[in-house]
Every structure is written in structure tokens, then in C-alpha cells.
Tab-separated table of C-alpha atoms in Angstrom:
chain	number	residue	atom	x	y	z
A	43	UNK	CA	-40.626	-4.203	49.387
A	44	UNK	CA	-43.058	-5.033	46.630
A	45	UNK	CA	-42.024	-5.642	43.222
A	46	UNK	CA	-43.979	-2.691	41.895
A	47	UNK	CA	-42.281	0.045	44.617
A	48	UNK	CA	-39.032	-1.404	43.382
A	49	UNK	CA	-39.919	-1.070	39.595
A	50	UNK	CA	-40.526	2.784	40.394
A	51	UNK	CA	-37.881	3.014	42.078
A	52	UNK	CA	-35.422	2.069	39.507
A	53	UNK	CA	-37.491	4.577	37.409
A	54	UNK	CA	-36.669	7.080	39.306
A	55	UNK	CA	-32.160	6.558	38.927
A	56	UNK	CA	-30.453	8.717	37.267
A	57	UNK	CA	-27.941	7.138	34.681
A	58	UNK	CA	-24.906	9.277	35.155
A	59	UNK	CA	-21.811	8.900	32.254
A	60	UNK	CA	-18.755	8.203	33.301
A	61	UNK	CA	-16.451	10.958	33.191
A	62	UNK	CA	-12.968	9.831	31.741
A	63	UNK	CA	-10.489	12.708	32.754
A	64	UNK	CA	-7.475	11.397	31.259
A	65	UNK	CA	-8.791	11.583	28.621
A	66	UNK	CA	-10.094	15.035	28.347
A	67	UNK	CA	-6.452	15.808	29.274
A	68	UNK	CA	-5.166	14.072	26.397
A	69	UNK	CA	-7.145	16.054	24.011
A	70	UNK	CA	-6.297	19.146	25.904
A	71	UNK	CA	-2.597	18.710	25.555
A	72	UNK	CA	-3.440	17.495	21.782
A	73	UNK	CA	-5.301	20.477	20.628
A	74	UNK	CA	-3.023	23.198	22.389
A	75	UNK	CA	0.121	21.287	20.635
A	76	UNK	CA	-1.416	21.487	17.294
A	77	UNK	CA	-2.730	25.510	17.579
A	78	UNK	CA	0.889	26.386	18.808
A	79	UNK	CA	1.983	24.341	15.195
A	80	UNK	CA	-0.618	26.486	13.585
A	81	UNK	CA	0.008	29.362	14.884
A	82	UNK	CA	3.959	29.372	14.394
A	83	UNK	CA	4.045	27.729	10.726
A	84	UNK	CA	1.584	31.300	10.066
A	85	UNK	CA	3.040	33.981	12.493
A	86	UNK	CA	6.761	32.873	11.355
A	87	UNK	CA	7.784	35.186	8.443
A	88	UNK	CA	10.287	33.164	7.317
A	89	UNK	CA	8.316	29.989	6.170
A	90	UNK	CA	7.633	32.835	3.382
A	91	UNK	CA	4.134	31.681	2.325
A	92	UNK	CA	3.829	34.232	-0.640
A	93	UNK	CA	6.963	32.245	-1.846
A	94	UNK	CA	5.214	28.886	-1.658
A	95	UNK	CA	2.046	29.990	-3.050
A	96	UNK	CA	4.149	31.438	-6.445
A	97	UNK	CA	5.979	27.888	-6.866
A	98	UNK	CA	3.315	25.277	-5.909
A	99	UNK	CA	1.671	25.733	-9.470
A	100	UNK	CA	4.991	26.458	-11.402
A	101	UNK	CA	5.653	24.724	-14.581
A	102	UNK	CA	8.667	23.053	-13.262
A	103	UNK	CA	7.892	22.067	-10.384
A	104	UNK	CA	4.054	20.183	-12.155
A	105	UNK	CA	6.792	18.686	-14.759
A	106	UNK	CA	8.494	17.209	-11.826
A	107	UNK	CA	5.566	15.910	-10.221
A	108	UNK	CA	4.112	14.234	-13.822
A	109	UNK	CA	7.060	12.592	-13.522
A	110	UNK	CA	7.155	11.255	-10.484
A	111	UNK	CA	4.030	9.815	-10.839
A	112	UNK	CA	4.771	8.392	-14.046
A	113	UNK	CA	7.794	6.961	-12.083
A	114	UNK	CA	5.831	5.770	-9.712
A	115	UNK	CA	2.757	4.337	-11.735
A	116	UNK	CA	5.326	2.122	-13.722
A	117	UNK	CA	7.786	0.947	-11.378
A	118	UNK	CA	4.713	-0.218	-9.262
A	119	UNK	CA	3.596	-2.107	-12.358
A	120	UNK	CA	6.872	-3.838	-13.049
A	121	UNK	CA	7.266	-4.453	-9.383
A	122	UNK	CA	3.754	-6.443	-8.986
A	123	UNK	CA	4.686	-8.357	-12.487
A	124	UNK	CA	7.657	-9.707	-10.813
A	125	UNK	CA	6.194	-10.516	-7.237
A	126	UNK	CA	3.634	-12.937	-8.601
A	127	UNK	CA	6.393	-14.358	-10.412
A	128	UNK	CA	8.719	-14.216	-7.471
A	129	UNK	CA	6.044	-15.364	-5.778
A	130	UNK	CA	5.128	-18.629	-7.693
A	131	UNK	CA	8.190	-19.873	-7.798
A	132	UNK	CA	9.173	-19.254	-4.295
A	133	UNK	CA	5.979	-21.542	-3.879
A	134	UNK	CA	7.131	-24.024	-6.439
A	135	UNK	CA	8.113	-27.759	-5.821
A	136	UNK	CA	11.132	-26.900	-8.442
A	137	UNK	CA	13.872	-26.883	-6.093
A	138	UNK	CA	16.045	-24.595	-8.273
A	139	UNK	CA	13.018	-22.279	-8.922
A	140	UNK	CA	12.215	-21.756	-5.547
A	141	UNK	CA	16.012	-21.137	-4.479
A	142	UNK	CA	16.664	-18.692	-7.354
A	143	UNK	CA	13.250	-16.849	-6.244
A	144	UNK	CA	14.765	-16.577	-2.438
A	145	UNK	CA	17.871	-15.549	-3.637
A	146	UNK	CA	16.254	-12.740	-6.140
A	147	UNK	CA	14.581	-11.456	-2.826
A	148	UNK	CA	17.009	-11.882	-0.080
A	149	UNK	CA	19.620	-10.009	-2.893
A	150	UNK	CA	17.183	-7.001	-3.582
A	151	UNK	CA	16.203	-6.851	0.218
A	152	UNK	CA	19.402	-6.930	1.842
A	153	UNK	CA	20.898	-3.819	-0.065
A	154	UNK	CA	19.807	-0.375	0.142
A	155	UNK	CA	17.269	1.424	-2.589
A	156	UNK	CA	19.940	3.868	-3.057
A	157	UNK	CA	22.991	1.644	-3.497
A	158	UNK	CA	20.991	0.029	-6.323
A	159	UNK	CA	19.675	2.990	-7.804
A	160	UNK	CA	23.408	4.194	-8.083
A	161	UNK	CA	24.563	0.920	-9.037
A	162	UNK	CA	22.547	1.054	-12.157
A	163	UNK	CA	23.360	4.453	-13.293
A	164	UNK	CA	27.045	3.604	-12.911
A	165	UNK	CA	26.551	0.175	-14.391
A	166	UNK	CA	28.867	1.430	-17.852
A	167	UNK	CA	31.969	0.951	-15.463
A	168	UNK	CA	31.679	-2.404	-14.845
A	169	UNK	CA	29.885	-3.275	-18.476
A	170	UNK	CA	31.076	-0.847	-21.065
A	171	UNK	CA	29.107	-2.683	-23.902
A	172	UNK	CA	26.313	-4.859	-23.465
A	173	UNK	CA	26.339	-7.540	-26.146
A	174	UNK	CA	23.224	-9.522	-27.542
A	175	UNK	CA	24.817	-13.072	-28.977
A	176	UNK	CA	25.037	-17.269	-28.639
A	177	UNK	CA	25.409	-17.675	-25.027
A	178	UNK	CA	29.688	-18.863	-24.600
A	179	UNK	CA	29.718	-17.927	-28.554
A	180	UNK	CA	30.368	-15.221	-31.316
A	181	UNK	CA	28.843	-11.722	-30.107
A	182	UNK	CA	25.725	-10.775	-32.733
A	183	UNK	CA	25.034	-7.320	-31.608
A	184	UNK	CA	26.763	-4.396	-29.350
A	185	UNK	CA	25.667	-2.009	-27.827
A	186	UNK	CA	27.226	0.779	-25.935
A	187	UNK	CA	25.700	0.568	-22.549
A	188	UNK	CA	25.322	4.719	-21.669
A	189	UNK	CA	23.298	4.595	-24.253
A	190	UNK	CA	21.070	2.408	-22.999
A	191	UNK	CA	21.819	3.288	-19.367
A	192	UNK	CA	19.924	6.632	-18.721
A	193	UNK	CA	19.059	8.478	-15.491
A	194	UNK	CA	15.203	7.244	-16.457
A	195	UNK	CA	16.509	3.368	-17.113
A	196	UNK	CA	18.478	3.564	-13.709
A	197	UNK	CA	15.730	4.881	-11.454
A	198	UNK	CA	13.537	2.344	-13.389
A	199	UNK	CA	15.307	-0.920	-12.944
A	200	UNK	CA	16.263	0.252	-9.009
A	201	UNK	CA	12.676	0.835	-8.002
A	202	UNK	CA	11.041	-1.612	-9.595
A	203	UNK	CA	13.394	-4.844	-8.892
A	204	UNK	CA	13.770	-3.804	-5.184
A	205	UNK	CA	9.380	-3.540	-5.270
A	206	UNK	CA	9.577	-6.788	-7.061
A	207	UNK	CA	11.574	-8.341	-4.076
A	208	UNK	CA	9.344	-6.672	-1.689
A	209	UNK	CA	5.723	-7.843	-3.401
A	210	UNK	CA	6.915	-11.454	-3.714
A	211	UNK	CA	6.689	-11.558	0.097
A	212	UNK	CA	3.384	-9.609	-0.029
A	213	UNK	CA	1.838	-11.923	-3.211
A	214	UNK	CA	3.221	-15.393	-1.109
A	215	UNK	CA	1.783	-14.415	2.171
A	216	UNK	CA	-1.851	-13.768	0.326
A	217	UNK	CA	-1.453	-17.215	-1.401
A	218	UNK	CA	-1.077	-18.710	1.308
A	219	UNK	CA	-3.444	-17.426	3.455
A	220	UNK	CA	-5.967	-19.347	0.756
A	221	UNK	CA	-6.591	-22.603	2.592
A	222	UNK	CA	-5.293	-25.183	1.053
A	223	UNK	CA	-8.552	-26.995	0.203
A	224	UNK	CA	-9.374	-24.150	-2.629
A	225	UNK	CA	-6.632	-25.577	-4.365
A	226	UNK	CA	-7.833	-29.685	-3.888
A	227	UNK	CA	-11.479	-28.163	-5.308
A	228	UNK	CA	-9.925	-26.826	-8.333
A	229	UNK	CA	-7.824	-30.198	-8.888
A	230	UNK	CA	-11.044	-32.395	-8.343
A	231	UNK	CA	-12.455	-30.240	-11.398
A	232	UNK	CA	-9.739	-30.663	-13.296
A	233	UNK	CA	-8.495	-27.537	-13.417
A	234	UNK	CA	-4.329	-26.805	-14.139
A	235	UNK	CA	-1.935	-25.737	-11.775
A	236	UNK	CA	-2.338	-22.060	-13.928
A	237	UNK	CA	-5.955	-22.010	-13.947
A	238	UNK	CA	-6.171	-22.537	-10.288
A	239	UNK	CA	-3.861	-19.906	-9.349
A	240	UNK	CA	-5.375	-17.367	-11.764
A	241	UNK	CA	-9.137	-18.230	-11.417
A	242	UNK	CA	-9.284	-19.669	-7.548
A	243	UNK	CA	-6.140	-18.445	-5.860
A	244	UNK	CA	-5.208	-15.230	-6.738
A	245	UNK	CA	-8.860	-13.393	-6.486
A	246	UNK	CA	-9.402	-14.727	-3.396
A	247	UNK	CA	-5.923	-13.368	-2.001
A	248	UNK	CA	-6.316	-10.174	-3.824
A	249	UNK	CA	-8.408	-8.966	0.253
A	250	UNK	CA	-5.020	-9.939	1.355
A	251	UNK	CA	-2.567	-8.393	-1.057
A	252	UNK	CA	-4.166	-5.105	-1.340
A	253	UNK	CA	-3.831	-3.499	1.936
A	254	UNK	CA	0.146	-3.932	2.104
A	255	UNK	CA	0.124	-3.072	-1.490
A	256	UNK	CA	-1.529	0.318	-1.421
A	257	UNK	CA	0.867	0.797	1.289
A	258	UNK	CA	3.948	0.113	-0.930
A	259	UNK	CA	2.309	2.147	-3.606
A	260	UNK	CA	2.399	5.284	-1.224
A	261	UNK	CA	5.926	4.282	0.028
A	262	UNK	CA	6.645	4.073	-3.888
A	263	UNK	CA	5.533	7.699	-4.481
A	264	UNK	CA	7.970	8.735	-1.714
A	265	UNK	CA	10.845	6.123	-2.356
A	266	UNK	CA	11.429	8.074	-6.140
A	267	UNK	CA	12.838	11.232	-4.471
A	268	UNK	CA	15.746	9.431	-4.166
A	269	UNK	CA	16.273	9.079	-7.563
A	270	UNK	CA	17.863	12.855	-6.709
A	271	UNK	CA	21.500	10.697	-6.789
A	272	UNK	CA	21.366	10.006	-10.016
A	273	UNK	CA	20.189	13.433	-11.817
A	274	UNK	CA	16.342	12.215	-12.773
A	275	UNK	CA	14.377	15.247	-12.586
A	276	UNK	CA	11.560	14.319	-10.597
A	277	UNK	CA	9.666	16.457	-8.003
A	278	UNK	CA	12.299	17.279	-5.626
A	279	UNK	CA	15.312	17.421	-7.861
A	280	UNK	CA	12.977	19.946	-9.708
A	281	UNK	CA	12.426	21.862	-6.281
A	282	UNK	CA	15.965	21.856	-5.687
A	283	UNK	CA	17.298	22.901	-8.822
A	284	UNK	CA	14.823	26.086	-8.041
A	285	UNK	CA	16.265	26.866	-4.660
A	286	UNK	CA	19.381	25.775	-5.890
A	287	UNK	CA	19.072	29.752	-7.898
A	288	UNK	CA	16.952	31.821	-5.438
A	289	UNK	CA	18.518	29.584	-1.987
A	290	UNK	CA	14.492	29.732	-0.733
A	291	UNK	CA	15.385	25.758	0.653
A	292	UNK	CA	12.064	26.209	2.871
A	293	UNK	CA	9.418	27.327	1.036
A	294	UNK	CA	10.298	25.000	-2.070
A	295	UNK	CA	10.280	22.262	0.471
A	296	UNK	CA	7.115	22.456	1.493
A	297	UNK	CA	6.039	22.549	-1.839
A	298	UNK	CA	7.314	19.623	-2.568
A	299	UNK	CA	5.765	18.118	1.019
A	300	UNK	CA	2.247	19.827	0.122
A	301	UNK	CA	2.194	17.687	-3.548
A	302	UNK	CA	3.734	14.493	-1.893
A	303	UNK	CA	0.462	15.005	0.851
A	304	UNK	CA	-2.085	15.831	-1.955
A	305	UNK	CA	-1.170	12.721	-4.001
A	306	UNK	CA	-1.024	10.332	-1.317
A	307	UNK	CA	-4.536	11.213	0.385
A	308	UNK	CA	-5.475	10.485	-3.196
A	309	UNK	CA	-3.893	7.418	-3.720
A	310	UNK	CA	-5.510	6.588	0.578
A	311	UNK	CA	-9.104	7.099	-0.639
A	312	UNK	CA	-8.393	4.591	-3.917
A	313	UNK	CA	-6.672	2.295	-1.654
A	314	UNK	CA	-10.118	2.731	0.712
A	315	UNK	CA	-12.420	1.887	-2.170
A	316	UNK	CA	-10.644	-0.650	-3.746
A	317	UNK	CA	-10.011	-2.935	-0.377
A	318	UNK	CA	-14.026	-2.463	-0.280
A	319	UNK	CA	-14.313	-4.347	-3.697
A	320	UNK	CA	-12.398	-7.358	-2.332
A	321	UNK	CA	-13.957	-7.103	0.994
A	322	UNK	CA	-17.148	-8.000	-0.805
A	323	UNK	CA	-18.311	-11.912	0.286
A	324	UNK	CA	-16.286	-11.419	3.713
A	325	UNK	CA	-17.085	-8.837	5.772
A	326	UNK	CA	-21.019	-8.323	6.338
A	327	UNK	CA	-23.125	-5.157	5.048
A	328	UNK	CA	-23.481	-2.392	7.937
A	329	UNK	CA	-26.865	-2.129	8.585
A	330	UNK	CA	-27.711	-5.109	7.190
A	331	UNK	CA	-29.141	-8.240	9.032
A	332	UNK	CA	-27.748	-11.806	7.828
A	333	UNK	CA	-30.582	-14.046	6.047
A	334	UNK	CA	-32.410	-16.797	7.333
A	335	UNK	CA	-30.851	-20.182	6.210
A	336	UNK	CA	-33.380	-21.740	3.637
A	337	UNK	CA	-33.406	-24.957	5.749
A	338	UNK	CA	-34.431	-23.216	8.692
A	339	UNK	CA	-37.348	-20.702	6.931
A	340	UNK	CA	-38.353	-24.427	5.190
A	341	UNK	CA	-39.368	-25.776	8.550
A	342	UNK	CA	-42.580	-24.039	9.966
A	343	UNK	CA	-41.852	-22.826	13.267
A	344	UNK	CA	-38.562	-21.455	12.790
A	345	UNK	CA	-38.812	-19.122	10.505
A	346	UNK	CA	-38.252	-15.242	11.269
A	347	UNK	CA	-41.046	-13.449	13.164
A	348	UNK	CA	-42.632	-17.415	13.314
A	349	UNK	CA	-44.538	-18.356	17.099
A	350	UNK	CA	-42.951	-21.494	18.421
A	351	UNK	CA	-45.248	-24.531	17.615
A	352	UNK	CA	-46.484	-26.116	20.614
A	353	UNK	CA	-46.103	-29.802	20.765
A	354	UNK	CA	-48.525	-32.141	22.124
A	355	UNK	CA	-48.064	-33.544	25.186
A	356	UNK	CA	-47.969	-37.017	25.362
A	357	UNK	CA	-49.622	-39.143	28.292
A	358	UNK	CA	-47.105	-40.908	30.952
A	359	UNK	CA	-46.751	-44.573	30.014
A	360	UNK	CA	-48.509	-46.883	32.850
């Protein structure tokens, strides 16, 4: 057989796809279980829909959810203050710094959010007064600690020291992810132990740090409805003070569910863009092929779209 039969031969083949059954099966199975969800959460009267559609835009229930995310917005704040300094000193050649730091996080870990968040509110039994004064000497200032202690302060101090724990982890696995000759560089220079954390370190573990840490921030959102314990009227202890009075638990539930969604596919698609930012420098641009090195362009011959130089041949020694 000549090479030019077989050429027209393979011509002729017909490419055929491969058929993967399994998993046309799979997508079967997935698409009749979610129009059977459909279909009952619509053709069941007592999800009561018109009752869901009057409370999803009530004043209460949008107070509840501004606070939530105000809730959320600062304990998140507080929390990443304290894991870089958690952080830092976990990292520290300061023995008692770096115990102290371990202790803060295996403390804050180890103990439920929601025994801390009532420990807080209930902290006036164990404190009555919280006094300002010389350390071991005379007392300057007292001041009555329910007072200070409100259902706002308690959900404050429980979310945000348990995050703090939780982000030290995050902030010291980014640093040290950095290899350690970013940090011999910025020594060489002369640059401080600060300087090099702040100007070398930390951007370049920001592509590390923000993934987990969008992820906490949406755990966050979700982590203050259990600020219900202590009384804070946030988004679900606004939805249950409502069905509390008309006893529609349901549909005031999945309100609650539909603004917990809405505000976390936001906070997903700022996670998305922001991860992008610090992506920038490590991942390559789709589409886009990489560049030439200079050395290689320099050097004729080897250059992009360049014919290979033909070298003369040289005549065999006698």
C-alpha cells in the first residue's frame, strides 16, 4: 500500500466521540432531583410564598440585616487586626511572645463561638465593676461593667477574638509560604524587620491569605446569627421575633435564608475579583502568549518567527 492510498484513506475515518453514559445518567438523576425540589417548594401551599414576599422587604427584618452586616463588616476587621498580630508573634524569636500568641489561639479555638459569645454577655457575674488603676495599686476609675457590657459589646468581642484566633493561622500560613530568601533580600538592603514584613512579606502573601479569608468572611456573615443567645437583634432574631407574633416559622425562615444567599453571592463575586488582583504576576493572562526572553530575541536566529541560521560546514581534518 502506497503512502498516498493510505493518506486517503485516513481521510476518509470518521472521528466518532466517545459516548460517556454514566455520565448522562448522572445528570439525569441530577436534573429530575432538582425539578421535583422545584416543583414541591411551588406546588406546596404551606411554604406560603405570599407570606415571604410581604416580609422579605419589611422594615424589620432590612434593620436586622444592616445590622448584621455591620456586625459582620467590623468583627471581620478586628479579627484580621489581631491575626497579623497573632500572627507575628507566633513567628517571633521572643519565646514568651510566641507562647502567649499559641496560647491566645489554642484558648479561642478550643471553645465554642457560642460559649464565648455567652460568656461575654454574662461577664458582670464574674466582674461586677471593671476598674481602670496602678496595676497591684489604688483603683483610679470604676466602672460598672453592664454598662459597658451590652448585647452589641458581647457579640463584638465573641466574634471578633474567636476570628482573630482563626486568621492568625490563616496570616502565618501565607507568611510562610514567602520563601525565605524574600526576607535575606530585604535584609541585604537594609531594610527592618517591620519594613520587610509590611513592604516584602505581607503583599506577596496577601494571593495566599485571601482565598481562606473571603471564606471566613462568608462564614462570618453566617456565624452572627448566633448572637440570637444573647438578645442582639440581628437578622434572624428580627425574623423570629416576627414569627414569634404571627407563628409563620417557615416563611420568615426563608426570608432570612433568601438575604443570607443574596449577601453571600455578593460577598463570592468580591472575593472572585479581589483574588484576581493578587493573582496578578503569578498566574499567566488567558489568551495571552508568554514573551520572548530579551537574551534569546538578542541573538539572530532565535528570535520568534526567525529561520534557523545554517552553519557552515567545516572540512574533515586530514
Amino acid at each position: 500500500m502506497t503512502s498516498s492510498s493510505r493518506r486517503a484513506e485516513e481521510t476518509e475515518l470518521v472521528v466518532v466521540p466517545a459516548r460517556y453514559l454514566g455520565r448522562w445518567i448522572a445528570a439525569v438523576v441530577v436534573v429530575g432531583i432538582l425539578a421535583m425540589l422545584v416543583y414541591g417548594m411551588f406546588a406546596n401551599e404551606r411554604f406560603h410564598w405570599d407570606v415571604v414576599g410581604q416580609y422579605l422587604f419589611a422594615k424589620p427584618v432590612l434593620a436586622g440585616l444592616g445590622r448584621t452586616l455591620m456586625l459582620t463588616a467590623i468583627s471581620m476587621l478586628i479579627g484580621i487586626g489581631l491575626g497579623i498580630v497573632v500572627a507575628v508573634c507566633r513567628l517571633s524569636a521572643n519565646p514568651i511572645l510566641s507562647t502567649a500568641a499559641w496560647a491566645y489561639s489554642w484558648f479561642f479555638r478550643g471553645t465554642p463561638l457560642m460559649v464565648q459569645l455567652l460568656f461575654w454577655f454574662f461577664l458582670a457575674a464574674l466582674i461586677p465593676n471593671i476598674g481602670i488603676g496602678v496595676p497591684f495599686g489604688p483603683e483610679l476609675l470604676s466602672i460598672d461593667t453592664n454598662s459597658v457590657i451590652s448585647p452589641f459589646t458581647a457579640a463584638l468581642l465573641g466574634l471578633s477574638l474567636n476570628e482573630g484566633a482563626y486568621m492568625g493561622e490563616i496570616v502565618r500560613s501565607g507568611i510562610r509560604a514567602i520563601p525565605p530568601g524574600q526576607t535575606e533580600a530585604a535584609k541585604a538592603i537594609g531594610m527592618s524587620r517591620l519594613q520587610t514584613m509590611r513592604r516584602v512579606i505581607l503583599p506577596q502573601a496577601m494571593r495566599v491569605i485571601i482565598p481562606p479569608t473571603g471564606n471566613e468572611t462568608i462564614g462570618m456573615l453566617k456565624y452572627t446569627s448566633l448572637v440570637i443567645v444573647i438578645g442582639y437583634s440581628e437578622l434572624l432574631t428580627s425574623v423570629s421575633i416576627i414569627y414569634s407574633r404571627n407563628f409563620q416559622t417557615i416563611p420568615l425562615l426563608i426570608v432570612a435564608a433568601i438575604w443570607y444567599l443574596a449577601v453571600t453571592a455578593v460577598l463570592s463575586v468580591c472575593q472572585y475579583f479581589v483574588e484576581r488582583h493578587f493573582e496578578r504576576g503569578f498566574t499567566p493572562v488567558k489568551g495571552r502568549k508568554p514573551a520572548a526572553p530579551a537574551a534569546a530575541a538578542a541573538v539572530p536566529g532565535t528570535g520568534a518567527g526567525a529561520s534557523p541560521s545554517i552553519e557552515p560546514e567545516l572540512e574533515p581534518s586530514k
